[in-house]
PDB file of C-alpha atoms in Angstrom:
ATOM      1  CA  UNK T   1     -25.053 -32.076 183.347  1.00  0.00           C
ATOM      2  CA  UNK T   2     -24.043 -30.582 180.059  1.00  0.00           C
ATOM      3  CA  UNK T   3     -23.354 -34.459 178.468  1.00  0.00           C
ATOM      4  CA  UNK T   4     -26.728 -34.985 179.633  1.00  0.00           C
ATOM      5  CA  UNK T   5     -27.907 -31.998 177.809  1.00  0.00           C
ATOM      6  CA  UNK T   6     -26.537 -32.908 174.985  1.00  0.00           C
ATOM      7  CA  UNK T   7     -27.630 -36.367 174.452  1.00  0.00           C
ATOM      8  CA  UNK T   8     -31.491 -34.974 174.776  1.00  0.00           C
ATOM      9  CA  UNK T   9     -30.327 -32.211 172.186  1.00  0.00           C
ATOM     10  CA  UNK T  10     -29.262 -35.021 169.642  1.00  0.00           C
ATOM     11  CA  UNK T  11     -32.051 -37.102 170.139  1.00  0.00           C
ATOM     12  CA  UNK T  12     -34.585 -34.467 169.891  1.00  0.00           C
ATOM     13  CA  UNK T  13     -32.782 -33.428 166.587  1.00  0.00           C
ATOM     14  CA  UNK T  14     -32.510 -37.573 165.370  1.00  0.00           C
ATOM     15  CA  UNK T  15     -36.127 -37.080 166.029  1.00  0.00           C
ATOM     16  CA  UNK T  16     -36.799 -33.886 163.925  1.00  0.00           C
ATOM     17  CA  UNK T  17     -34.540 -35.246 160.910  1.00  0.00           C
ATOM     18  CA  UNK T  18     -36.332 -38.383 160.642  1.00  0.00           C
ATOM     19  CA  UNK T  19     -39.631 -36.656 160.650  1.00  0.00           C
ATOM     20  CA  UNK T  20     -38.369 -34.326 158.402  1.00  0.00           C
ATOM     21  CA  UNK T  21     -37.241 -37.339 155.968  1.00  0.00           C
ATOM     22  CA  UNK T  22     -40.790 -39.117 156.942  1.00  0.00           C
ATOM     23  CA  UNK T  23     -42.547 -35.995 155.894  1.00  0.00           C
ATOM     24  CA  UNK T  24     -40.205 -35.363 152.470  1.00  0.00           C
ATOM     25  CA  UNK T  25     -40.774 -39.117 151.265  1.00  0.00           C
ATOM     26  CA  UNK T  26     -44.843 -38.656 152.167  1.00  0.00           C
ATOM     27  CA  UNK T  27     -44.614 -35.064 150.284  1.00  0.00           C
ATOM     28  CA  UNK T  28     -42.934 -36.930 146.985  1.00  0.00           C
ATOM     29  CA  UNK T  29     -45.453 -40.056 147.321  1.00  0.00           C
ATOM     30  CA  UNK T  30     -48.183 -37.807 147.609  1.00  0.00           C
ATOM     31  CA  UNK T  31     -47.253 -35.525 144.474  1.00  0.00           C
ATOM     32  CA  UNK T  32     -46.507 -38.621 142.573  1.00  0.00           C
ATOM     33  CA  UNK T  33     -49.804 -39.713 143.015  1.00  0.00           C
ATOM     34  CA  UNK T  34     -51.520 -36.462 142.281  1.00  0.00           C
ATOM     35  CA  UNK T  35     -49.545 -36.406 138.847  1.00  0.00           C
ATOM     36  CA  UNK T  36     -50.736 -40.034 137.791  1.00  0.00           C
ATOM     37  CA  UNK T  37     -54.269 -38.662 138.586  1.00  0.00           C
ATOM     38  CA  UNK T  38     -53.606 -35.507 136.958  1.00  0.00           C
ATOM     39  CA  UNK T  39     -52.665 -37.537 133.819  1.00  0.00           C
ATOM     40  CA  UNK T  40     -55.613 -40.059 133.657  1.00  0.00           C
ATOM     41  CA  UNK T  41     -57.840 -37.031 133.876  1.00  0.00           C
ATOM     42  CA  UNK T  42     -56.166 -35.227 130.988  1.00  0.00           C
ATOM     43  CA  UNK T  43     -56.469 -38.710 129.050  1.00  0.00           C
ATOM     44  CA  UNK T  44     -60.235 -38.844 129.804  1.00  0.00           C
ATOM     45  CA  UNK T  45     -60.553 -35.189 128.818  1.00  0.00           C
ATOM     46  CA  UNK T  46     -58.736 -35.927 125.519  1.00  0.00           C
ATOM     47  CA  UNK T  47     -60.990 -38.555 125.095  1.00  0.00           C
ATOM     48  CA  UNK T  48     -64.001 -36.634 126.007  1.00  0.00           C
ATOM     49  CA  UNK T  49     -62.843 -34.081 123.572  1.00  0.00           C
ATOM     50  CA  UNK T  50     -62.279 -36.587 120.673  1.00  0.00           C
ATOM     51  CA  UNK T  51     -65.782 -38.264 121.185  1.00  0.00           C
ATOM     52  CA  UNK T  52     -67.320 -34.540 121.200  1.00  0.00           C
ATOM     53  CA  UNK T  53     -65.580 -33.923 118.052  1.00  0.00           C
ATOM     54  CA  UNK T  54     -66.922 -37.416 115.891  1.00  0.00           C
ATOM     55  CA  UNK T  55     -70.064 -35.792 117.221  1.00  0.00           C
ATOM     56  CA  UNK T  56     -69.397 -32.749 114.915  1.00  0.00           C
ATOM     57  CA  UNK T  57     -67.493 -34.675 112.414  1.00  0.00           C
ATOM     58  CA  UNK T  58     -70.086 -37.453 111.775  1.00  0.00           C
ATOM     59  CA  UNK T  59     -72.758 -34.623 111.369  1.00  0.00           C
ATOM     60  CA  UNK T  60     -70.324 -33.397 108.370  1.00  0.00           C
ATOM     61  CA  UNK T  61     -70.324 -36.550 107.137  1.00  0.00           C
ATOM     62  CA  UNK T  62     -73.171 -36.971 107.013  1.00  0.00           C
ATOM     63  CA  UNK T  63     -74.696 -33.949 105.617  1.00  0.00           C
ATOM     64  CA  UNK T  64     -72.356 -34.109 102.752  1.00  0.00           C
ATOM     65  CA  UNK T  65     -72.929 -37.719 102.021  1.00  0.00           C
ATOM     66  CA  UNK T  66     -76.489 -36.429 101.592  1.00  0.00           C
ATOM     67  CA  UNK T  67     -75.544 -33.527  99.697  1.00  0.00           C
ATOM     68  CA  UNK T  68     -73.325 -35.078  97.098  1.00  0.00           C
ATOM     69  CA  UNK T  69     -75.342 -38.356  96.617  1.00  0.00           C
ATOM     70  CA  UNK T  70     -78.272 -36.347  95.656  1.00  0.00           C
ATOM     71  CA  UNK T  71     -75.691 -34.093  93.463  1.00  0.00           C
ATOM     72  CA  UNK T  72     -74.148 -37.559  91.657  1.00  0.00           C
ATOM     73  CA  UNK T  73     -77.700 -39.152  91.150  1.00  0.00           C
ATOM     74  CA  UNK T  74     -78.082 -35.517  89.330  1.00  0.00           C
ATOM     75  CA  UNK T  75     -75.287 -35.416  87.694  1.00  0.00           C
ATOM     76  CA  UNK T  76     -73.890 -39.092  87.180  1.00  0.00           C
ATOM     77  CA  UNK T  77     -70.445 -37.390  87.177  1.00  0.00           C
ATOM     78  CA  UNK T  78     -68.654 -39.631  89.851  1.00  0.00           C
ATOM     79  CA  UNK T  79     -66.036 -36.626  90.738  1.00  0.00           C
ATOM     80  CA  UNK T  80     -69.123 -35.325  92.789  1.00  0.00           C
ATOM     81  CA  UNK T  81     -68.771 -38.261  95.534  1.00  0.00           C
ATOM     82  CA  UNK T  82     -64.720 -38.137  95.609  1.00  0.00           C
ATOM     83  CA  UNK T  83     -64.850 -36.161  98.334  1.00  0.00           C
ATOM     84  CA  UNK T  84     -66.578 -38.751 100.276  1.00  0.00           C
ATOM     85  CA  UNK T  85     -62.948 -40.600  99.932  1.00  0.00           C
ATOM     86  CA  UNK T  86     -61.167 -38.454 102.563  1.00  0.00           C
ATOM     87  CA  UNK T  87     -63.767 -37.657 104.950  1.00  0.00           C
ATOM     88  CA  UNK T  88     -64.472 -41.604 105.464  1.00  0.00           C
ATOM     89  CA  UNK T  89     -60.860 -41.699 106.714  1.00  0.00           C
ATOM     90  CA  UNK T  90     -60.912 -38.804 108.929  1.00  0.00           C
ATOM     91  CA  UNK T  91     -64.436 -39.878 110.555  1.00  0.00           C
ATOM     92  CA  UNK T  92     -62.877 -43.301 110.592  1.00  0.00           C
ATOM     93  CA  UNK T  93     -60.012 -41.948 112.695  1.00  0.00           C
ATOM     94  CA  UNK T  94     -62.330 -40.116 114.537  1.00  0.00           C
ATOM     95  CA  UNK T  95     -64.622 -42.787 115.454  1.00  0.00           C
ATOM     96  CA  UNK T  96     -61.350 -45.229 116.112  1.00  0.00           C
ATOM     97  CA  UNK T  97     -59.674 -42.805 118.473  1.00  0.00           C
ATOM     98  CA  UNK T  98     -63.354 -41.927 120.143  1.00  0.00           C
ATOM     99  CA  UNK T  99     -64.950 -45.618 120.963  1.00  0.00           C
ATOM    100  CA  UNK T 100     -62.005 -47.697 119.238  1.00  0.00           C
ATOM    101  CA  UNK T 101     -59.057 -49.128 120.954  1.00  0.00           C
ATOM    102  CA  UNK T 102     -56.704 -46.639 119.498  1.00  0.00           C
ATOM    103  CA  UNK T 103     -55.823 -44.956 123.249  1.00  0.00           C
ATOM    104  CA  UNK T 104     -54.670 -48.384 123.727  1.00  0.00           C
ATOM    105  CA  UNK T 105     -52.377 -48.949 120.870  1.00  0.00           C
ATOM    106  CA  UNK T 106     -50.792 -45.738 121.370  1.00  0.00           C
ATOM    107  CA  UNK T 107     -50.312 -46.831 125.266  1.00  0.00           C
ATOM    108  CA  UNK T 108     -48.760 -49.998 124.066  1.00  0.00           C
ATOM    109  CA  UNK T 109     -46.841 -48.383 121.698  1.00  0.00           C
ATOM    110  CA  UNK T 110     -45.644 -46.191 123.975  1.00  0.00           C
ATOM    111  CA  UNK T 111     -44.524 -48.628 126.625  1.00  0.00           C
ATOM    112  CA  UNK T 112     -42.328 -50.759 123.276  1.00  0.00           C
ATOM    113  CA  UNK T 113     -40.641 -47.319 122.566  1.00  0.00           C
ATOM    114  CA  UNK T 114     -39.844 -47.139 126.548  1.00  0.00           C
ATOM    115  CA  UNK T 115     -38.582 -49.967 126.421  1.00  0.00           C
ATOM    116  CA  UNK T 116     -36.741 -50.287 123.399  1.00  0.00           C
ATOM    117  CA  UNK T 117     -35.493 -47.290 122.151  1.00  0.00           C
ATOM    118  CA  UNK T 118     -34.473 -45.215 124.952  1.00  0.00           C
ATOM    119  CA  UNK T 119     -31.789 -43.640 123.130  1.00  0.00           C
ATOM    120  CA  UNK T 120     -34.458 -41.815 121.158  1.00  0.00           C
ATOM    121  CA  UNK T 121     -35.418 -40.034 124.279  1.00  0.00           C
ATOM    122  CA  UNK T 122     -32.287 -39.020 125.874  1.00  0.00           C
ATOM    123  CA  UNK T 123     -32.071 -35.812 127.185  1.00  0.00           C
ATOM    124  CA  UNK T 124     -28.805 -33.759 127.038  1.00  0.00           C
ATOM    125  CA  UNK T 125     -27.016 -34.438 131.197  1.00  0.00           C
ATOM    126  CA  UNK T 126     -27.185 -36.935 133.813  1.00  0.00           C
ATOM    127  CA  UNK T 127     -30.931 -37.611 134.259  1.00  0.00           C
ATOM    128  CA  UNK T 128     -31.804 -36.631 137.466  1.00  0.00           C
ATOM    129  CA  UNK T 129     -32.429 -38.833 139.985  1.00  0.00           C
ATOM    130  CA  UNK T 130     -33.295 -38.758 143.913  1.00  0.00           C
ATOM    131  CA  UNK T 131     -29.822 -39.642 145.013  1.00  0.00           C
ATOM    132  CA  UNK T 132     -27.933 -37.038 142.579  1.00  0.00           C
ATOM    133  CA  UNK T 133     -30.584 -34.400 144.078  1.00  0.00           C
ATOM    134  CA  UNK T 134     -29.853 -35.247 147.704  1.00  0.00           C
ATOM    135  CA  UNK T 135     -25.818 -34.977 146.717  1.00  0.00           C
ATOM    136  CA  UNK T 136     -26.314 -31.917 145.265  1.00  0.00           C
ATOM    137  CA  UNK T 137     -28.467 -30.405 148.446  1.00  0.00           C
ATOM    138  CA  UNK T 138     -26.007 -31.637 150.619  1.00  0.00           C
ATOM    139  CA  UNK T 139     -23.122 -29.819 148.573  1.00  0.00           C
ATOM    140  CA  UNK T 140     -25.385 -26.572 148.790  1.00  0.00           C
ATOM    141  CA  UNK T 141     -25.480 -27.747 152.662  1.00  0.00           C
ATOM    142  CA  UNK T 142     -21.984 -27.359 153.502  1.00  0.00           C
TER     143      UNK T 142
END
């Protein structure tokens, strides 16, 4: 009687660990996925942001182009218009990072410097992995 017990104790408790390990692995799948979607939407919002922000910046623009033509045609002195120099490149980057493929350069470059210069991004320790986590529960464990 008490072998019997037994035997439908450990396979009630095979049962609960492997639901326990089915419901662990669904928990991590699940949060990975929620931070790839939390990432795209912070990369939309940055976009957002950027577009919102050639809004503003092309309005500068182009008030001041305004502004210091009319003061150059005035003046003829061509060190009214210089500072037309800067402010194309930062609309420029503006307008690149906002409806450009910039995003997509930086992923790209991004994926080269993953790929081949990871000593650049080593962190002091063992990175932590899955396996090292379990070993280190199971220490904890005992």
């Amino acid at each position: 009687m008490g072998s019997v017990m037994a035997k439908v104790m450990d396979e009630n408790m095979k049962k609960t660990q492997e639901f326990m390990l089915q419901s662990q692995k669904m928990q991590l799948e699940r949060q990975v996925q929620m931070q790839q979607q939390m990432r795209q939407r912070m990369v939309a919002n940055q976009l957002a942001m950027a577009r919102e922000r050639m809004y503003w910046w092309s309005s500068f623009y182009g008030l001041c182009l305004v502004g210091l033509t009319a003061g150059y045609m005035k003046t003829r002195h061509p060190l009214v218009i210089a500072p037309l120099l800067p402010l194309t490149f930062v609309v420029g980057y503006q307008a690149d990072l906002a409806w450009g493929n910039k995003i997509k350069r930086v992923l790209d470059d991004t994926e080269k410097i993953l790929a081949n210069e990871q000593s650049i991004l080593a962190l002091p320790g063992k990175p932590l992995t899955v396996k090292l986590l379990d070993e280190e529960r199971k220490k904890q464990q005992k």
